Coordinates of C-alpha atoms in Angstrom, one line a residue:
M1 CA 1.8 46.0 -97.2
K2 CA 3.4 45.0 -93.7
T3 CA 6.5 46.3 -92.2
V4 CA 8.6 43.8 -90.1
G5 CA 11.3 44.6 -87.9
I6 CA 14.5 42.3 -87.3
V7 CA 17.2 42.7 -84.7
A8 CA 20.7 41.5 -85.8
E9 CA 24.3 41.8 -85.6
Y10 CA 25.2 40.5 -89.2
N11 CA 28.7 39.9 -87.9
P12 CA 29.1 39.0 -90.7
F13 CA 26.0 38.7 -92.8
H14 CA 25.6 34.9 -93.9
K15 CA 23.3 32.5 -95.6
G16 CA 21.4 31.9 -92.1
H17 CA 20.6 35.5 -91.8
A18 CA 19.5 35.6 -95.6
L19 CA 17.3 32.6 -94.9
H20 CA 15.8 34.3 -91.9
I21 CA 15.0 37.5 -94.0
E22 CA 13.3 35.1 -96.9
K23 CA 11.2 33.2 -94.3
T24 CA 10.0 36.4 -92.7
R25 CA 8.8 37.4 -96.3
E26 CA 7.0 34.4 -96.8
L27 CA 5.0 34.9 -93.6
A28 CA 4.5 38.6 -93.9
G29 CA 4.0 39.0 -97.8
E30 CA 6.3 39.5 -100.6
D31 CA 5.7 43.2 -100.6
A32 CA 6.9 43.5 -96.8
V33 CA 9.2 46.2 -95.8
I34 CA 12.1 44.6 -93.8
V35 CA 13.4 47.1 -91.1
C36 CA 16.6 45.8 -89.4
V37 CA 18.1 47.2 -86.1
M38 CA 21.6 46.3 -86.2
S39 CA 24.5 46.7 -83.9
G40 CA 27.2 49.1 -84.8
N41 CA 30.9 48.7 -84.7
F42 CA 30.7 46.7 -81.5
I43 CA 28.5 43.7 -80.7
Q44 CA 26.5 42.5 -77.6
R45 CA 29.1 39.7 -76.6
G46 CA 31.5 42.6 -75.8
E47 CA 33.8 42.6 -78.8
P48 CA 34.5 44.7 -81.8
A49 CA 32.6 43.8 -85.1
I50 CA 34.7 42.0 -87.4
F51 CA 34.0 44.6 -90.3
A52 CA 32.7 48.0 -90.0
K53 CA 28.8 48.7 -89.5
H54 CA 28.3 50.3 -93.2
T55 CA 29.8 47.4 -94.7
R56 CA 27.7 45.0 -92.9
A57 CA 24.5 47.2 -93.3
E58 CA 25.1 47.2 -97.1
A59 CA 25.3 43.4 -97.1
A60 CA 21.9 43.3 -95.4
L61 CA 20.5 45.2 -98.3
Y62 CA 21.7 42.8 -100.8
G63 CA 20.5 40.0 -98.3
G64 CA 16.9 41.3 -98.6
A65 CA 16.6 44.0 -96.0
N66 CA 15.0 47.5 -97.0
L67 CA 16.4 49.6 -94.1
V68 CA 19.1 49.2 -91.7
L69 CA 18.9 51.3 -88.5
E70 CA 21.7 51.5 -86.0
L71 CA 21.1 50.3 -82.3
P72 CA 23.0 52.9 -80.1
L73 CA 26.2 51.7 -78.5
P74 CA 25.0 51.7 -74.8
Y75 CA 22.2 49.4 -75.5
V76 CA 24.5 47.1 -77.7
L77 CA 26.9 46.6 -74.8
S78 CA 24.2 45.7 -72.1
S79 CA 22.7 42.6 -71.0
A80 CA 20.0 40.8 -73.1
E81 CA 17.3 42.5 -71.4
R82 CA 18.5 46.0 -71.9
F83 CA 19.6 45.1 -75.5
A84 CA 16.0 44.0 -76.4
F85 CA 14.7 47.1 -74.6
G86 CA 16.8 49.5 -76.8
A87 CA 15.7 47.5 -80.1
M88 CA 12.3 47.2 -79.4
A89 CA 11.8 50.7 -78.3
L90 CA 13.5 51.9 -81.4
L91 CA 11.2 49.8 -83.6
D92 CA 8.3 51.1 -81.8
S93 CA 9.2 54.8 -82.0
L94 CA 8.8 54.5 -85.6
G95 CA 5.2 54.1 -85.4
C96 CA 4.8 51.9 -88.6
V97 CA 6.3 48.5 -87.6
D98 CA 3.6 45.6 -87.5
Y99 CA 5.6 42.7 -86.5
V100 CA 9.2 41.8 -85.1
S101 CA 10.6 38.6 -86.6
F102 CA 13.2 36.8 -84.7
G103 CA 14.9 33.3 -85.3
C104 CA 15.1 31.4 -82.2
E105 CA 15.6 27.8 -81.0
S106 CA 11.9 27.5 -80.1
G107 CA 10.1 28.8 -82.9
D108 CA 6.9 28.7 -81.0
A109 CA 5.7 32.5 -80.3
E110 CA 3.0 31.1 -77.7
V111 CA 5.5 29.4 -75.6
L112 CA 7.8 32.4 -75.8
K113 CA 4.9 34.5 -74.8
E114 CA 4.2 32.3 -71.8
A115 CA 7.9 32.7 -70.7
A116 CA 7.8 36.5 -71.1
E117 CA 4.5 36.7 -68.8
L118 CA 6.6 34.9 -66.1
L119 CA 9.1 37.6 -66.2
L120 CA 6.3 40.3 -65.9
R121 CA 4.8 38.8 -62.7
P122 CA 4.8 41.1 -59.6
D123 CA 6.5 38.4 -57.5
F124 CA 9.1 37.5 -60.1
G125 CA 11.5 40.0 -58.6
D126 CA 11.4 38.6 -55.2
V127 CA 11.8 35.0 -56.3
L128 CA 14.8 36.1 -58.5
R129 CA 16.5 37.9 -55.5
E130 CA 16.0 34.6 -53.4
E131 CA 17.9 32.7 -56.1
M132 CA 20.5 35.2 -56.6
R133 CA 21.5 34.9 -52.9
L134 CA 22.7 31.3 -53.7
G135 CA 25.5 32.7 -55.4
V136 CA 24.6 31.5 -59.1
S137 CA 24.9 33.8 -62.2
F138 CA 22.0 35.8 -63.1
A139 CA 21.1 33.6 -66.1
Q140 CA 20.7 30.6 -63.9
A141 CA 19.0 32.5 -61.2
R142 CA 16.3 33.9 -63.8
Q143 CA 15.7 30.4 -65.1
R144 CA 15.3 28.9 -61.7
A145 CA 13.0 31.7 -60.5
M146 CA 10.8 31.1 -63.7
E147 CA 10.8 27.4 -63.1
R148 CA 9.5 27.9 -59.6
L149 CA 6.5 30.2 -60.8
A150 CA 5.8 28.1 -63.6
G151 CA 6.0 24.8 -61.8
K152 CA 7.8 23.1 -64.7
P153 CA 11.2 23.1 -66.4
M154 CA 12.1 26.1 -68.6
E155 CA 14.9 24.6 -70.8
L156 CA 14.0 27.1 -73.5
M157 CA 15.9 29.7 -71.2
E158 CA 19.1 27.8 -71.9
R159 CA 19.1 28.8 -75.4
P160 CA 20.5 32.4 -76.2
N161 CA 18.4 33.2 -78.9
N162 CA 15.4 32.0 -76.9
I163 CA 16.2 34.2 -74.1
L164 CA 16.5 37.4 -76.6
A165 CA 13.0 36.3 -78.0
V166 CA 11.5 36.3 -74.6
E167 CA 12.9 39.7 -73.6
Y168 CA 11.8 41.1 -76.9
I169 CA 8.1 40.1 -76.2
K170 CA 8.5 41.2 -72.6
T171 CA 9.6 44.8 -73.6
L172 CA 7.0 45.1 -76.3
T173 CA 4.5 44.3 -73.5
M174 CA 5.9 46.8 -71.3
L175 CA 5.9 49.5 -73.6
G176 CA 2.2 48.7 -74.6
S177 CA 3.3 48.5 -78.4
D178 CA 1.0 47.1 -81.0
I179 CA 3.9 45.1 -82.5
E180 CA 3.2 41.6 -82.8
P181 CA 6.1 38.9 -82.4
M182 CA 6.9 36.6 -85.4
A183 CA 9.2 33.5 -84.2
I184 CA 10.9 31.4 -87.0
A185 CA 12.7 28.3 -86.0
R186 CA 16.5 28.7 -86.7
R187 CA 18.1 26.3 -89.1
G188 CA 21.7 25.4 -89.5
A189 CA 24.6 25.7 -86.9
G190 CA 23.6 27.0 -83.5
H191 CA 25.0 30.0 -81.7
D192 CA 28.7 29.7 -81.2
E193 CA 28.8 26.3 -82.9
T194 CA 31.9 25.4 -84.9
A195 CA 30.2 22.7 -87.2
E196 CA 28.4 23.4 -90.4
R197 CA 24.7 22.2 -90.8
D198 CA 22.3 22.3 -93.9
G199 CA 25.0 24.4 -95.4
I200 CA 24.7 27.1 -92.9
C201 CA 27.7 28.1 -90.7
S202 CA 27.4 30.2 -87.3
A203 CA 28.7 33.5 -87.4
S204 CA 31.2 32.7 -84.9
A205 CA 32.5 29.9 -86.8
I206 CA 32.8 32.2 -90.0
R207 CA 34.7 35.0 -88.0
A208 CA 37.1 32.1 -86.8
K209 CA 37.8 31.2 -90.4
I210 CA 38.2 34.8 -91.5
K211 CA 40.6 35.6 -88.5
A212 CA 42.5 32.5 -89.6
G213 CA 42.9 33.6 -93.0
E214 CA 40.7 31.0 -94.4
D215 CA 38.1 31.4 -97.2
A216 CA 34.5 31.6 -95.7
S217 CA 32.6 32.8 -98.8
D218 CA 30.8 29.7 -99.4
Y219 CA 29.0 30.5 -96.1
M220 CA 27.8 34.0 -97.2
P221 CA 25.7 35.3 -99.9
K222 CA 28.0 36.4 -102.9
E223 CA 27.5 40.0 -102.5
A224 CA 28.1 39.9 -98.8
A225 CA 31.3 38.1 -99.4
A226 CA 32.3 40.5 -102.1
L227 CA 31.9 43.7 -99.9
L228 CA 33.9 42.0 -97.0
Q229 CA 36.8 41.3 -99.5
I230 CA 36.8 44.7 -100.8
D231 CA 37.1 45.8 -97.1
R232 CA 40.0 43.4 -96.6
D233 CA 41.9 44.4 -99.7
A234 CA 41.5 47.9 -98.5
G235 CA 42.9 47.3 -95.1
F236 CA 39.7 47.9 -93.3
G237 CA 39.6 44.5 -91.7
P238 CA 39.1 42.3 -90.1
I239 CA 39.0 44.1 -87.1
T240 CA 39.8 41.9 -83.9
M241 CA 40.3 42.4 -80.2
E242 CA 44.1 41.5 -80.7
R243 CA 44.6 44.4 -82.8
L244 CA 43.1 46.8 -80.4
E245 CA 44.3 45.3 -77.3
Q246 CA 47.2 47.7 -76.4
S247 CA 44.5 50.7 -76.6
V248 CA 42.2 49.0 -74.2
L249 CA 44.8 48.2 -71.7
T250 CA 46.2 51.7 -71.7
R251 CA 42.7 53.0 -71.0
L252 CA 41.9 50.7 -68.4
R253 CA 45.0 51.2 -66.6
M254 CA 44.5 55.0 -66.5
M255 CA 41.0 54.8 -64.9
S256 CA 40.1 55.7 -61.6
E257 CA 37.9 53.7 -58.9
E258 CA 35.1 56.1 -59.2
E259 CA 35.2 55.4 -63.2
F260 CA 35.1 51.8 -62.8
A261 CA 32.2 52.2 -60.4
C262 CA 30.2 54.2 -63.0
L263 CA 30.2 51.5 -65.6
P264 CA 27.1 49.6 -66.3
D265 CA 26.0 46.5 -64.6
M266 CA 28.5 46.8 -61.7
S267 CA 27.4 45.3 -58.4
E268 CA 28.7 44.0 -55.1
G269 CA 32.3 45.0 -55.6
L270 CA 32.6 43.9 -59.1
H271 CA 34.3 47.2 -60.2
L272 CA 37.1 46.6 -57.7
R273 CA 37.7 43.2 -58.9
L274 CA 37.7 44.6 -62.5
M275 CA 40.0 47.5 -61.7
R276 CA 42.4 45.4 -59.9
A277 CA 42.7 42.9 -62.9
A278 CA 43.2 45.8 -65.3
K279 CA 46.0 47.5 -63.4
S280 CA 47.8 44.2 -63.3
C281 CA 46.9 41.9 -66.1
G282 CA 49.1 41.9 -69.3
S283 CA 46.3 40.9 -71.7
V284 CA 42.5 41.3 -72.1
E285 CA 42.0 37.7 -72.0
E286 CA 44.0 37.5 -69.0
I287 CA 41.6 40.2 -67.3
Y288 CA 38.7 38.0 -68.4
E289 CA 40.0 35.0 -66.8
A290 CA 40.9 37.0 -63.4
V291 CA 37.3 38.6 -63.1
K292 CA 35.0 35.9 -64.3
T293 CA 33.4 33.6 -61.6
K294 CA 30.4 31.3 -61.4
R295 CA 28.4 34.4 -60.8
Y296 CA 29.9 36.8 -63.2
A297 CA 29.6 35.3 -66.8
L298 CA 32.3 35.8 -69.5
S299 CA 30.0 37.9 -71.6
R300 CA 29.2 40.2 -68.8
I301 CA 33.0 40.9 -68.2
R302 CA 33.7 41.4 -71.9
R303 CA 30.8 44.0 -71.9
A304 CA 32.3 45.7 -68.8
V305 CA 35.8 46.0 -70.5
M306 CA 34.3 47.4 -73.8
C307 CA 32.3 49.9 -71.8
A308 CA 35.5 50.9 -69.6
W309 CA 37.4 51.5 -72.7
L310 CA 34.7 53.4 -74.8
G311 CA 33.6 55.5 -72.0
V312 CA 30.1 54.2 -71.7
T313 CA 28.3 54.7 -68.2
A314 CA 25.5 53.0 -66.4
E315 CA 23.4 56.3 -67.2
D316 CA 23.8 56.1 -70.9
A317 CA 21.4 53.2 -71.6
A318 CA 18.8 54.7 -69.3
G319 CA 15.6 55.6 -71.1
L320 CA 14.6 55.3 -74.6
P321 CA 16.9 55.7 -77.7
P322 CA 16.8 59.3 -78.6
Y323 CA 17.1 58.9 -82.5
A324 CA 16.9 56.4 -85.2
R325 CA 20.3 56.6 -87.1
V326 CA 20.1 55.2 -90.7
L327 CA 23.2 53.1 -92.0
A328 CA 21.4 51.9 -95.2
A329 CA 18.4 52.0 -97.3
D330 CA 16.8 50.8 -100.6
E331 CA 13.9 52.4 -102.2
K332 CA 11.2 50.7 -100.0
G333 CA 13.2 51.9 -97.1
C334 CA 13.4 55.3 -98.3
A335 CA 9.6 55.4 -98.7
L336 CA 9.1 54.1 -95.2
L337 CA 11.4 56.8 -93.9
R338 CA 9.1 59.4 -95.2
T339 CA 6.2 58.1 -93.1
A340 CA 8.0 57.1 -90.0
G341 CA 9.7 59.0 -87.3
K342 CA 6.7 60.7 -85.7
N343 CA 7.8 59.9 -82.3
T344 CA 11.6 59.8 -82.6
T345 CA 14.5 61.9 -84.6
V346 CA 15.5 60.1 -87.7
I347 CA 19.3 60.7 -88.7
T348 CA 20.3 60.4 -92.0
K349 CA 23.4 62.6 -92.8
P350 CA 25.5 62.4 -89.7
A351 CA 25.9 66.2 -89.8
A352 CA 22.2 66.3 -88.7
A353 CA 23.4 64.8 -85.5
R354 CA 24.9 68.3 -84.5
R355 CA 21.5 69.6 -83.9
L356 CA 21.0 67.1 -81.2
D357 CA 21.1 68.3 -77.9
G358 CA 21.2 66.7 -74.3
R359 CA 21.2 62.9 -74.2
G360 CA 20.9 62.5 -78.1
R361 CA 23.9 64.7 -78.5
R362 CA 25.8 62.6 -76.0
L363 CA 25.0 59.4 -77.3
F364 CA 26.1 60.3 -81.0
E365 CA 29.4 62.0 -79.6
L366 CA 29.8 58.7 -77.7
E367 CA 29.5 56.7 -80.8
A368 CA 31.8 58.9 -82.8
A369 CA 34.4 58.4 -80.2
A370 CA 33.9 54.6 -80.2
T371 CA 34.4 54.6 -84.0
D372 CA 37.6 56.6 -83.6
L373 CA 38.9 53.9 -81.2
Y374 CA 37.4 51.0 -83.5
V375 CA 39.3 52.2 -86.6
L376 CA 42.7 51.9 -84.7
G377 CA 42.3 48.1 -85.5
G378 CA 42.8 49.2 -89.3
Y379 CA 45.9 48.1 -91.1
D380 CA 47.6 51.3 -92.3
A381 CA 47.5 54.8 -91.2
E382 CA 45.0 56.0 -93.5
N383 CA 42.5 53.4 -92.2
R384 CA 43.0 54.5 -88.6
R385 CA 42.0 58.3 -89.4
G386 CA 39.6 59.8 -86.8
G387 CA 36.5 61.7 -87.2
T388 CA 35.1 59.3 -89.7
E389 CA 31.7 59.2 -87.9
W390 CA 30.9 62.7 -88.9
E391 CA 31.7 62.1 -92.5
I392 CA 30.1 58.7 -93.7
S393 CA 27.0 58.9 -95.2
P394 CA 24.4 55.8 -95.1
V395 CA 24.4 53.5 -98.1
I396 CA 21.5 54.4 -100.2
K397 CA 20.2 52.1 -103.1
C398 CA 17.6 54.1 -104.7
S399 CA 17.0 54.7 -108.4
R400 CA 17.0 58.5 -109.4

């Protein structure tokens, strides 16, 4: 029996995600255990998740996952490189994962391995810095540096899921991990596409429909759609940046220059540019527009704003994830947990986090504080109650 890791955000869980899990099982065997590492209440593009993490994790169980673990917040609100590092390190720490399966535009693991090898070359850093001096974005500089070293075009690095796939493979190599990559070609609408393809709609298009009050249930497995509807009816979602904007602006206007300088991924005066915009702009979107440049991509600015609001510093994503926090599990997942965790601390009940110390306690408390801000997007006073991170147990679907 094989154990396969999947890294996802499931924002929300849709038919394309279910298809990915199905294809993964076809390759790994029907008895394979699927372990998902999922972003929590915030996502890598620098936004709140449209529905809470436990709801999305439960939807993943219905969609074929056996165990859903939470990627700690500082890794979520990071570049593709750091996001991939956190996820791969967490899967590797379980000591029982055989493969990591990812949906990507390429679908060719060997081509992706070649790209990862370029990033690991000793001279890559020097070539990258030369390209960065030309004033282009990091993504453009990275692709140009890879093309110079490879002596050929590297169009695959223009696609977001390919980029993450390459970073996953690079990280596994750096960790000396035995986990093998499993590349699955994506079907349906691409990342951020609004059109439907093959009956599959992108997560961003589904979010847009939900925010507009439209019915998006045709694009999700029925169980996932039903779970989201329960949360909508209870006033728990959808959570949007618009509903949280006043809180974000309040926090940013109170921050000092030193606090801005301590944010992740600040360089060459970016913290000053962000601080000036935060003190003067009247909306979060206005901040984005004021700060972004050819060099500073919008996703990077979004993440910086989220980190500022939530109190995430550059030091928080340094090092390995200190624990694996369970969001949901079925019988197979529960069985795996009994054999995993030799090299990491597994947290099932949130009360166990009180026994953490040092960096582990810091990250869990940061997660709890972030949840307290996330729920401010709720639709009535009860939904905006604080302290829930310490109260909500994982979703467990095991027969007694």
